[in-house]
XYZ file of C-alpha atoms in Angstrom:
696
model
C -129.961 -35.819 -16.428
C -127.196 -33.393 -17.127
C -126.299 -33.007 -13.549
C -125.977 -36.560 -13.044
C -123.396 -37.515 -15.879
C -121.329 -40.067 -15.602
C -117.534 -39.160 -15.597
C -114.193 -39.924 -14.289
C -113.710 -43.846 -14.888
C -112.132 -44.276 -18.444
C -109.677 -46.678 -17.385
C -112.053 -48.785 -15.695
C -114.955 -48.851 -18.307
C -112.301 -49.534 -20.828
C -111.027 -52.639 -19.023
C -114.679 -53.630 -18.598
C -115.301 -53.360 -22.232
C -112.293 -55.319 -23.276
C -113.561 -58.278 -21.308
C -116.992 -57.877 -22.840
C -115.603 -57.978 -26.128
C -112.565 -60.588 -25.789
C -114.353 -63.724 -27.247
C -111.305 -65.518 -25.390
C -111.637 -63.990 -22.138
C -111.821 -66.322 -19.036
C -113.445 -65.754 -15.552
C -111.696 -63.166 -14.066
C -112.039 -60.789 -10.953
C -111.982 -56.977 -10.743
C -111.914 -55.496 -7.234
C -113.477 -51.756 -7.080
C -112.161 -49.872 -3.752
C -112.251 -46.645 -2.279
C -114.330 -44.264 0.324
C -117.482 -43.756 0.825
C -119.070 -41.328 -1.727
C -116.179 -41.720 -4.224
C -118.624 -43.679 -6.735
C -117.948 -47.331 -6.385
C -122.002 -48.092 -6.620
C -122.272 -45.467 -9.714
C -119.736 -47.323 -11.679
C -121.336 -50.682 -10.894
C -124.344 -49.509 -12.340
C -122.624 -47.915 -15.150
C -121.264 -51.362 -15.953
C -124.709 -53.216 -15.586
C -125.789 -50.644 -18.094
C -122.794 -51.376 -20.476
C -123.403 -55.307 -20.336
C -126.620 -54.655 -21.168
C -125.617 -52.870 -24.562
C -123.471 -56.238 -25.229
C -126.350 -58.348 -24.466
C -124.045 -59.636 -22.088
C -126.105 -61.174 -18.781
C -125.250 -59.195 -15.630
C -126.613 -60.220 -12.129
C -126.380 -58.016 -9.201
C -125.613 -58.924 -5.432
C -125.769 -56.649 -2.620
C -123.075 -57.589 0.407
C -125.974 -55.617 2.721
C -128.311 -58.397 1.942
C -126.322 -60.866 4.398
C -123.914 -62.865 1.760
C -122.037 -64.231 4.630
C -122.446 -68.216 3.951
C -122.368 -69.979 1.151
C -125.796 -70.828 1.297
C -127.187 -67.080 0.898
C -124.565 -66.197 -1.568
C -126.083 -69.250 -3.573
C -129.262 -68.170 -2.936
C -129.100 -64.785 -3.892
C -127.596 -65.742 -7.129
C -130.752 -68.150 -7.882
C -133.122 -65.746 -7.144
C -131.114 -63.280 -9.380
C -131.116 -65.685 -12.012
C -134.823 -66.256 -11.582
C -136.112 -62.903 -11.458
C -134.164 -61.305 -14.055
C -134.047 -63.983 -16.708
C -136.457 -66.588 -15.960
C -134.154 -69.125 -14.912
C -135.282 -71.838 -12.251
C -133.721 -75.077 -10.860
C -134.685 -78.323 -10.960
C -135.703 -79.942 -7.809
C -133.221 -82.789 -8.047
C -130.297 -80.672 -8.631
C -127.926 -79.376 -6.032
C -127.703 -75.722 -5.745
C -124.185 -75.391 -6.215
C -124.278 -77.333 -9.323
C -127.185 -75.461 -10.870
C -125.658 -72.425 -10.398
C -121.968 -73.233 -11.911
C -124.072 -74.703 -14.817
C -125.758 -71.624 -15.344
C -122.745 -69.609 -15.120
C -121.035 -71.681 -17.507
C -123.641 -71.318 -20.404
C -122.945 -67.755 -21.469
C -120.671 -65.068 -20.702
C -122.044 -63.344 -17.185
C -120.825 -60.335 -14.953
C -121.465 -60.971 -11.729
C -121.405 -57.536 -9.867
C -121.300 -57.728 -5.846
C -121.725 -54.106 -3.663
C -121.127 -53.380 -0.631
C -119.125 -56.916 -0.069
C -116.632 -55.677 2.786
C -117.412 -59.085 4.610
C -116.569 -61.234 1.684
C -113.811 -62.795 3.727
C -116.176 -64.906 5.794
C -116.802 -66.689 2.204
C -112.864 -66.899 1.046
C -112.378 -70.340 2.009
C -115.303 -71.852 0.498
C -115.154 -69.324 -2.470
C -111.604 -70.459 -3.348
C -112.170 -74.265 -2.704
C -115.352 -75.118 -3.676
C -116.961 -72.151 -5.933
C -114.221 -70.572 -8.072
C -113.027 -73.641 -9.469
C -115.974 -74.507 -10.865
C -115.956 -71.845 -12.848
C -112.208 -71.659 -13.915
C -112.900 -72.483 -17.458
C -116.012 -70.403 -18.052
C -116.428 -66.939 -19.082
C -117.416 -65.229 -15.559
C -116.374 -61.353 -14.402
C -116.731 -61.063 -10.962
C -116.665 -57.296 -10.150
C -116.384 -56.749 -6.358
C -116.702 -53.254 -4.540
C -115.300 -52.299 -1.342
C -114.426 -49.438 0.725
C -111.088 -51.520 1.207
C -110.960 -53.432 -1.783
C -110.237 -57.547 -1.607
C -108.326 -58.497 1.251
C -104.881 -59.503 0.938
C -105.507 -63.330 0.271
C -107.206 -62.827 -2.897
C -104.304 -61.001 -4.277
C -101.862 -63.736 -3.163
C -103.938 -66.723 -3.821
C -101.654 -68.868 -6.295
C -104.676 -69.799 -8.338
C -106.144 -66.605 -8.841
C -104.136 -63.552 -8.357
C -103.048 -63.827 -12.354
C -106.639 -63.048 -12.999
C -107.482 -60.355 -10.140
C -107.081 -56.562 -11.098
C -107.118 -54.009 -8.718
C -108.994 -50.578 -9.556
C -108.653 -48.007 -6.305
C -110.854 -45.174 -7.448
C -109.275 -41.460 -7.230
C -110.969 -38.325 -6.844
C -112.153 -36.036 -9.606
C -109.649 -33.806 -11.071
C -110.083 -30.240 -11.464
C -110.703 -30.926 -15.191
C -113.265 -33.602 -14.660
C -115.122 -31.355 -12.114
C -115.434 -28.735 -14.810
C -116.926 -31.200 -17.225
C -119.411 -32.359 -14.761
C -120.828 -28.926 -14.030
C -120.412 -27.540 -17.842
C -124.001 -28.663 -19.002
C -125.205 -27.988 -15.581
C -126.641 -24.340 -16.394
C -125.301 -22.565 -12.926
C -123.329 -19.496 -13.433
C -119.472 -19.662 -14.260
C -118.626 -18.010 -10.768
C -120.807 -20.515 -8.951
C -119.235 -23.313 -10.905
C -115.863 -21.926 -9.702
C -116.926 -21.859 -5.889
C -118.047 -25.465 -6.164
C -114.878 -26.817 -7.880
C -112.727 -25.079 -5.324
C -114.889 -26.602 -2.073
C -115.693 -30.037 -3.133
C -111.952 -30.914 -3.645
C -113.009 -33.484 -6.391
C -115.102 -35.571 -4.283
C -117.850 -37.366 -6.205
C -120.691 -37.273 -3.533
C -119.792 -34.008 -2.542
C -119.954 -32.632 -5.960
C -123.241 -34.379 -6.481
C -125.033 -33.304 -3.310
C -124.093 -29.678 -3.654
C -125.280 -29.411 -7.285
C -128.460 -31.119 -6.297
C -129.145 -28.942 -3.316
C -128.608 -25.824 -5.460
C -130.981 -26.794 -7.831
C -133.643 -27.719 -5.114
C -136.471 -25.511 -4.468
C -135.643 -24.192 -1.202
C -131.595 -23.693 -2.492
C -132.067 -19.742 -1.345
C -133.052 -20.740 2.051
C -130.265 -23.705 2.467
C -126.645 -22.996 3.662
C -125.419 -25.466 1.074
C -121.536 -25.384 2.234
C -123.017 -26.291 5.869
C -125.364 -28.851 5.000
C -123.078 -30.819 2.461
C -120.194 -31.407 5.089
C -122.633 -32.163 7.667
C -124.428 -35.134 5.373
C -121.034 -36.293 4.500
C -119.856 -36.398 7.999
C -122.727 -38.639 9.200
C -121.901 -41.160 6.038
C -118.275 -41.208 6.729
C -119.034 -41.583 10.678
C -121.445 -44.572 9.996
C -118.466 -46.524 9.560
C -117.320 -45.727 13.217
C -119.935 -47.490 15.488
C -118.456 -46.603 18.532
C -118.481 -43.164 20.220
C -114.979 -43.793 21.075
C -114.368 -44.030 17.170
C -115.909 -40.991 16.389
C -114.294 -38.966 19.180
C -110.593 -40.493 17.856
C -111.804 -39.556 14.323
C -112.598 -36.015 14.933
C -109.332 -35.356 16.800
C -107.320 -37.343 13.912
C -108.715 -34.960 11.367
C -106.165 -32.302 13.186
C -103.195 -34.312 12.969
C -101.462 -35.334 9.819
C -100.885 -38.880 11.296
C -100.758 -40.143 14.866
C -99.737 -43.370 16.756
C -101.979 -44.063 19.934
C -99.979 -42.281 22.280
C -100.312 -39.359 20.431
C -103.545 -39.543 19.210
C -104.474 -40.142 22.978
C -102.523 -36.925 23.736
C -105.619 -34.679 21.903
C -108.243 -36.697 23.424
C -110.103 -35.982 27.289
C -110.342 -39.615 27.533
C -107.986 -42.166 26.053
C -108.782 -44.701 23.464
C -109.038 -48.051 24.750
C -106.791 -50.681 23.485
C -108.505 -52.401 20.629
C -110.270 -49.205 19.248
C -106.826 -47.954 17.943
C -106.524 -51.063 15.801
C -110.358 -50.729 14.784
C -109.410 -47.233 13.207
C -107.103 -48.920 10.835
C -109.919 -50.974 9.155
C -111.883 -47.949 8.185
C -111.635 -47.477 4.403
C -110.487 -43.868 4.936
C -107.755 -44.335 7.490
C -104.587 -45.618 6.238
C -101.767 -47.254 8.219
C -98.418 -45.352 7.646
C -95.086 -45.442 9.173
C -95.780 -42.489 11.232
C -99.008 -43.944 12.379
C -102.663 -43.618 11.301
C -104.173 -41.001 9.266
C -107.056 -39.817 7.518
C -107.857 -39.247 3.584
C -107.427 -35.781 3.242
C -110.657 -34.991 1.804
C -112.604 -37.098 4.854
C -110.135 -35.068 7.256
C -111.591 -31.466 5.647
C -115.053 -32.645 5.772
C -114.494 -33.799 9.366
C -113.234 -30.771 10.336
C -115.680 -28.439 9.058
C -118.510 -30.804 10.649
C -116.913 -30.515 13.829
C -116.117 -26.958 13.501
C -119.652 -25.725 12.693
C -120.988 -28.241 15.619
C -119.120 -27.065 18.370
C -116.772 -24.391 17.589
C -115.729 -23.606 20.781
C -114.754 -27.173 21.536
C -113.180 -27.559 18.180
C -110.851 -24.108 18.578
C -109.617 -25.671 21.777
C -108.919 -28.660 20.225
C -107.194 -27.205 17.396
C -105.226 -25.278 19.562
C -104.035 -28.440 21.447
C -102.924 -29.956 17.906
C -101.041 -26.574 17.254
C -99.087 -27.027 20.525
C -98.722 -30.908 19.565
C -97.116 -30.111 16.248
C -95.021 -27.890 17.439
C -93.500 -29.816 20.081
C -93.022 -33.001 17.778
C -91.119 -30.541 15.013
C -87.741 -30.813 16.413
C -87.745 -34.381 17.550
C -88.807 -35.743 13.791
C -86.555 -35.926 10.534
C -86.772 -33.505 7.814
C -89.234 -35.320 5.969
C -91.763 -35.300 8.783
C -91.327 -31.745 9.465
C -92.037 -30.848 5.920
C -95.145 -32.714 6.443
C -95.815 -31.304 9.774
C -95.304 -27.631 8.375
C -97.802 -28.569 5.397
C -100.563 -29.805 7.965
C -100.079 -26.665 10.090
C -100.625 -24.569 7.330
C -103.709 -26.601 6.307
C -105.137 -26.133 10.049
C -104.584 -22.279 9.970
C -106.138 -22.251 6.196
C -109.526 -20.923 8.024
C -107.575 -17.485 9.455
C -106.170 -17.118 5.964
C -108.058 -14.519 3.391
C -110.171 -16.436 0.557
C -110.549 -12.844 -0.968
C -107.257 -11.019 -1.591
C -105.410 -9.514 -4.452
C -102.601 -12.324 -4.668
C -104.170 -15.424 -2.891
C -107.468 -16.978 -2.085
C -106.577 -19.651 0.788
C -110.534 -21.458 0.649
C -109.564 -24.259 -1.760
C -107.110 -26.844 -0.903
C -105.238 -27.529 -4.237
C -102.656 -30.504 -4.087
C -99.162 -29.600 -6.012
C -97.710 -32.249 -8.053
C -94.220 -33.622 -7.244
C -92.338 -31.167 -5.844
C -88.970 -31.023 -8.520
C -86.310 -28.336 -8.761
C -85.980 -25.605 -11.770
C -85.138 -27.106 -15.040
C -84.214 -24.707 -17.815
C -86.725 -26.269 -20.217
C -89.401 -24.736 -17.464
C -87.863 -21.092 -18.594
C -90.262 -20.081 -21.440
C -93.354 -20.911 -19.226
C -91.860 -18.886 -16.313
C -90.959 -15.967 -18.916
C -94.731 -16.517 -20.047
C -96.600 -15.922 -16.750
C -93.954 -13.208 -15.480
C -95.370 -11.350 -19.101
C -98.764 -11.645 -18.410
C -98.145 -10.662 -14.872
C -96.230 -7.104 -16.087
C -99.347 -6.611 -17.969
C -101.504 -6.971 -15.166
C -99.531 -4.541 -13.347
C -99.172 -7.368 -10.496
C -96.851 -7.111 -7.782
C -93.170 -8.460 -8.478
C -90.339 -6.187 -6.802
C -89.980 -2.448 -6.369
C -86.499 -2.853 -5.655
C -86.397 -3.816 -9.349
C -86.871 -2.050 -12.975
C -89.962 -3.593 -14.547
C -88.028 -3.745 -17.705
C -85.337 -5.744 -16.128
C -87.619 -8.455 -14.580
C -87.229 -10.491 -17.948
C -82.945 -10.231 -18.111
C -82.967 -10.671 -13.946
C -85.341 -14.230 -14.683
C -82.685 -15.006 -17.274
C -79.748 -14.138 -14.986
C -81.187 -16.582 -12.064
C -81.709 -19.489 -14.457
C -78.270 -18.995 -15.911
C -76.115 -18.848 -12.981
C -78.050 -19.450 -9.727
C -81.042 -21.735 -10.638
C -81.252 -22.961 -7.219
C -83.187 -19.487 -6.190
C -86.026 -20.374 -8.499
C -88.799 -22.643 -6.507
C -91.358 -24.035 -9.132
C -95.116 -25.655 -8.119
C -96.003 -27.998 -10.792
C -99.484 -29.591 -11.543
C -99.563 -33.449 -11.453
C -97.952 -33.833 -14.862
C -95.099 -31.948 -13.656
C -95.996 -28.662 -15.672
C -95.208 -25.481 -13.909
C -98.309 -23.611 -12.360
C -96.354 -20.781 -10.217
C -92.927 -19.659 -9.480
C -91.200 -17.539 -7.590
C -87.048 -16.556 -7.798
C -84.602 -15.037 -6.225
C -81.093 -15.359 -4.751
C -79.397 -17.343 -2.223
C -77.201 -14.673 -0.557
C -73.509 -15.309 -1.060
C -70.218 -13.635 -2.281
C -71.133 -14.945 -5.722
C -74.738 -13.980 -6.141
C -74.320 -10.520 -4.199
C -73.154 -8.901 -7.290
C -76.035 -9.682 -9.546
C -78.471 -8.914 -6.579
C -76.935 -5.362 -6.284
C -76.919 -4.995 -9.905
C -80.601 -5.662 -10.548
C -81.685 -4.272 -6.642
C -79.479 -1.580 -5.723
C -81.617 -0.900 -2.586
C -81.032 -4.143 -1.314
C -77.533 -2.918 0.555
C -79.637 -0.011 2.321
C -82.211 -3.033 3.309
C -79.516 -5.354 4.385
C -77.438 -2.788 6.346
C -74.093 -4.327 7.683
C -75.116 -7.687 7.046
C -74.373 -6.678 3.028
C -70.439 -6.512 3.774
C -70.219 -9.995 5.035
C -72.296 -11.785 2.522
C -69.920 -10.223 -0.085
C -67.057 -12.614 1.936
C -69.659 -15.507 2.545
C -68.856 -18.850 0.630
C -71.601 -20.528 -1.296
C -71.621 -23.742 0.954
C -72.430 -21.352 3.869
C -75.625 -19.558 2.259
C -78.797 -20.130 3.929
C -80.801 -17.166 3.231
C -82.892 -16.135 0.030
C -83.596 -12.808 -1.367
C -87.089 -13.160 -3.208
C -87.141 -10.772 -6.120
C -90.080 -12.187 -8.745
C -93.199 -14.175 -8.647
C -95.905 -15.171 -10.975
C -98.494 -17.653 -11.787
C -100.348 -19.065 -14.728
C -102.908 -16.418 -14.723
C -104.208 -17.565 -18.114
C -104.807 -21.442 -16.819
C -108.443 -22.470 -17.610
C -108.517 -24.385 -14.359
C -107.510 -22.928 -11.539
C -108.006 -19.204 -10.851
C -104.781 -16.662 -10.143
C -105.383 -16.140 -6.472
C -105.621 -20.030 -6.087
C -102.520 -20.616 -7.578
C -101.200 -17.617 -5.371
C -102.085 -19.391 -2.315
C -100.633 -22.381 -3.479
C -97.237 -21.076 -4.320
C -97.154 -19.337 -0.542
C -98.082 -22.641 1.148
C -95.357 -24.440 -0.878
C -92.870 -21.790 -0.380
C -93.362 -21.481 3.364
C -93.319 -25.751 3.592
C -90.120 -25.083 1.581
C -88.631 -22.674 3.873
C -89.010 -24.805 7.204
C -86.432 -26.855 6.105
C -84.066 -24.008 8.013
C -83.625 -21.268 5.560
C -84.533 -17.611 5.675
C -86.425 -15.387 3.108
C -86.101 -11.743 2.526
C -88.304 -9.559 0.383
C -89.354 -6.083 0.165
C -92.773 -4.769 -0.889
C -94.875 -1.194 -0.842
C -98.345 -2.564 -1.553
C -100.560 -2.473 1.438
C -102.283 -5.384 0.795
C -99.383 -7.775 0.336
C -97.679 -6.253 3.504
C -101.181 -7.161 5.538
C -100.691 -10.586 3.826
C -97.295 -11.469 4.872
C -98.002 -10.426 8.355
C -100.201 -12.952 8.858
C -98.584 -15.536 7.083
C -95.994 -15.062 10.179
C -93.244 -12.817 8.467
C -91.919 -9.938 10.475
C -91.182 -6.500 9.375
C -87.364 -5.905 9.816
C -86.888 -2.025 8.706
C -88.040 0.065 5.716
C -86.010 1.296 2.544
C -86.719 4.263 -0.298
C -86.840 3.035 -3.709
C -85.637 5.931 -6.258
C -88.970 6.859 -7.003
C -89.921 7.681 -3.277
C -91.650 4.579 -3.122
C -91.584 3.422 1.080
C -90.939 -0.236 1.096
C -91.315 -2.656 4.088
C -88.639 -4.783 4.410
C -90.184 -8.509 5.613
C -87.857 -11.516 7.061
C -89.152 -15.384 7.851
C -86.262 -17.154 9.588
C -86.369 -20.824 9.880
C -82.681 -20.900 10.732
C -81.970 -22.096 14.414
C -85.160 -22.814 16.184
C -87.331 -20.243 14.830
C -90.170 -22.191 13.670
C -91.570 -22.508 17.393
C -91.975 -18.912 17.302
C -93.594 -18.992 13.757
C -95.965 -21.436 15.437
C -96.560 -19.864 18.636
C -97.488 -16.479 16.386
C -100.033 -18.654 14.480
C -101.532 -19.666 17.715
C -101.672 -16.046 19.097
C -103.327 -15.191 15.669
C -106.023 -18.128 15.593
C -107.488 -16.008 18.816
C -107.082 -18.117 21.735
C -106.345 -16.513 24.740
C -103.837 -18.682 26.722
C -100.993 -19.949 24.666
C -99.224 -22.828 26.240
C -95.526 -23.408 25.957
C -94.983 -25.857 23.073
C -92.730 -27.807 25.983
C -94.560 -28.002 29.454
C -91.262 -27.113 30.857
C -89.552 -25.282 28.098
C -89.516 -21.744 29.366
C -88.279 -22.769 33.220
C -86.049 -25.401 32.429
C -84.828 -26.008 29.028
C -81.759 -23.748 27.951
C -82.042 -22.617 24.229
C -78.886 -23.550 22.412
C -78.921 -21.781 18.854
C -76.899 -23.705 16.159
C -74.225 -20.985 16.303
C -73.535 -21.605 19.741
C -73.379 -25.132 19.096
C -70.781 -24.931 16.294
C -68.304 -22.925 18.745
C -68.609 -25.840 21.248
C -67.972 -28.202 19.299
C -64.928 -26.198 17.554
C -63.887 -25.677 21.455
C -64.635 -29.041 22.560
C -60.876 -29.739 23.479
C -59.961 -26.785 24.842
C -61.617 -26.913 28.198
C -60.415 -22.702 28.997
C -61.713 -21.813 25.441
C -65.204 -23.576 25.899
C -65.752 -22.508 29.023
C -65.521 -18.831 27.894
C -68.334 -19.053 25.840
C -71.013 -16.942 26.263
C -74.095 -19.618 25.844
C -72.002 -21.424 28.641
C -72.477 -18.651 31.036
C -76.233 -19.898 30.942
C -75.921 -23.561 31.424
C -75.817 -25.335 34.534
C -73.036 -27.631 33.447
C -69.319 -27.236 33.669
C -67.271 -27.611 30.267
C -66.349 -31.025 31.414
C -69.974 -31.919 31.934
C -70.482 -30.339 28.621
C -67.954 -32.127 26.535
C -68.824 -35.754 28.239
C -72.562 -35.373 27.021
C -71.849 -34.108 23.692
C -69.397 -37.161 23.065
C -71.978 -39.673 24.761
C -74.443 -37.959 22.427
C -72.355 -38.583 19.680
C -70.922 -42.129 20.494
C -74.588 -43.483 21.429
C -75.958 -45.768 18.576
C -79.692 -45.480 19.569
C -81.639 -42.708 17.702
C -81.855 -39.510 19.292
C -84.202 -37.603 17.345
C -84.070 -35.552 15.478
C -80.318 -36.193 15.241
C -79.888 -39.220 12.916
C -76.765 -41.440 12.577
C -75.324 -39.803 9.376
C -75.480 -36.380 11.311
C -73.564 -38.390 14.353
C -71.326 -38.958 11.694
C -70.597 -35.967 10.087
C -70.441 -34.215 13.530
C -67.788 -37.127 14.514
C -66.100 -36.496 11.222
C -65.774 -33.043 11.125
C -65.037 -32.035 15.264
C -63.879 -35.102 16.706
C -61.837 -36.802 14.069
C -60.852 -33.718 12.114
C -58.294 -35.792 9.944
C -59.462 -34.465 6.512
C -60.256 -31.214 5.012
C -64.232 -30.094 4.095
C -63.601 -31.154 0.453
C -62.321 -34.691 1.465
C -64.963 -35.024 4.151
C -67.693 -34.031 1.432
C -66.280 -36.954 -0.963
C -66.338 -39.476 1.862
C -70.113 -38.810 2.328
C -70.720 -38.700 -1.296
C -71.986 -35.048 -1.563
C -70.932 -31.843 -2.778
C -69.395 -29.349 -0.929
C -72.402 -27.317 -0.607
C -74.819 -30.062 0.467
C -72.436 -31.428 2.773
C -72.217 -27.685 4.703
C -76.107 -27.805 4.630
C -75.902 -31.221 6.227
C -73.244 -29.993 8.789
C -75.403 -26.936 9.722
C -78.823 -29.245 10.162
C -76.514 -31.757 12.209
C -75.559 -28.743 14.521
C -79.167 -27.420 14.897
C -80.526 -30.975 15.621
C -77.384 -31.610 18.332
C -78.229 -28.203 19.919
C -81.792 -29.652 20.400
C -80.898 -33.013 21.754
C -78.098 -31.215 24.012
C -80.762 -28.631 24.975
C -83.426 -31.282 25.814
C -80.594 -33.537 28.409
C -80.116 -30.359 30.024
C -83.746 -29.767 30.395
C -84.446 -33.162 31.909
C -81.542 -32.694 34.573
C -82.941 -29.328 35.752
C -86.633 -31.140 36.070
C -85.069 -33.998 38.043
C -83.324 -31.908 40.361
C -86.322 -29.311 40.946
C -88.157 -32.572 41.600
C -85.307 -33.591 44.002
C -85.334 -30.169 45.788
């Protein structure tokens, strides 16, 4: 019995109990919704038990029994009244009048499970059945995967009496609550919590299989995804939808065109819209998207059933995502980065001194460092020092607390915090954005950095704050005393989130002597950029991850190569041959010399391009003047470039003020606009080359 405790329904059961105990309660409707296996039927059973405890009559209907006509609906109610409570109808009594009279006699809870097709009864329910019960005391609890249709939520007579309860996944705390009295070893409980993602049915199935007589012979982590995959795919009746769902599990979101690029056989038109009707598919502004747990389960099952096919499709997904990266806005770029890390998780270590990537923890909302976070971060740091965990061999351990205080006081933008769903810090890394004001603090606490940075250190001493685009990471720590998460899980979460953060167009630098950490950084796409010897004689490796300019393509190509696929096609089919690569710094030089044709044509970048200076200038002006979207270049970025390079009638401070930004923020937007314009210009040049070659 301990294995089947009911947890996680506090909000729903409180509302249910409030209705049962309210003597003035009127006829109301509860809409329970959620993906398969999230606990809808379990909740209804718990409500039925609670109603009996309060001596309130409850009736149970199941939509799978054919509640698609008014006659079958009323007949099912009549049968329930007769079998459960011995109530029978007089021969002369009309069925509707009899049911309405019976439900009005005493408070009644009507529990309707699997009511996916209730919209077929909407007209009759609103016009004939519900009006008969308006002054009665009846609670309708309707459970379905997608919830009651929109018409119920907007009906003027009943919308005020409707409450919606979308069920959620278990929190890690609730999972441990469920497992606490199971008798399973603590380490096994932790593994279950990591791998079930808070999905109730996954949790229950895993525990039951581990307690089964044949547990030692069964591969639980293989069987559970297979069982759940079959359960989810039961909704997708046709083979076409099945194929589409397995492909969609490899994308963060997809419109019909993108999804078809991942399929060997394109979907038929109606199939795409049928996907949106499934309970675990969401319709978003970026296309349709799978529920995160369902996507993981389908991927795991796909990989185990047909590993070679899965590897091939995942490889195509990597290429598609890399191709899309520079043509979408920053919000979507961050989402693509996070999804690529999710797909890459299988190739990251599950057993490592610093990070365990086997559990897919979801961080809370990303919020900047706040001064009130500092005591918690110092506590994490103190525990890390006591455990002799890696921080930075460039800094003396005794200086860690003072360095963190200094960064928090003077350069707080260098602290990156990962939080839980309540906003509390779970982990952090701290460093300095390199510029003229921060370099003295860096050299004070990490004197070896000058040797590592080489000649760049001199230019950084002259670099203004608003031009900074490099972060030198010095410290990091996790809440190693957290009761729900292992330190290695939080380490993985911190690394993943920091990587996603960096893909906005930043460069990260750090140094390490630990061979385990060095190996992990290599797997994550960092590139060694030289060594430096510390005073104690420890040989350090300097690592760099550069997402400035167009380096994201290079990073994703490294990831693709590390996944073991032999042949790696270009992210863009015509890129290597036809698409000229233009760096942001080169784009900036072109813009600065746009109206000086002699100087423009002397630029090294112009020597690689197939166009004359006049053609380049006309194309740039055309791109900026065009009111249509030219992804990833946004309308605001066009305005910034026009104001900064074409009009040139205001200084940078005046420009920042006119766009309601600080100087630092304006400079970051300017750099991003230059980068996006470089991509669009390269795209136009590449298209011209393709047309030219075809004509030849």
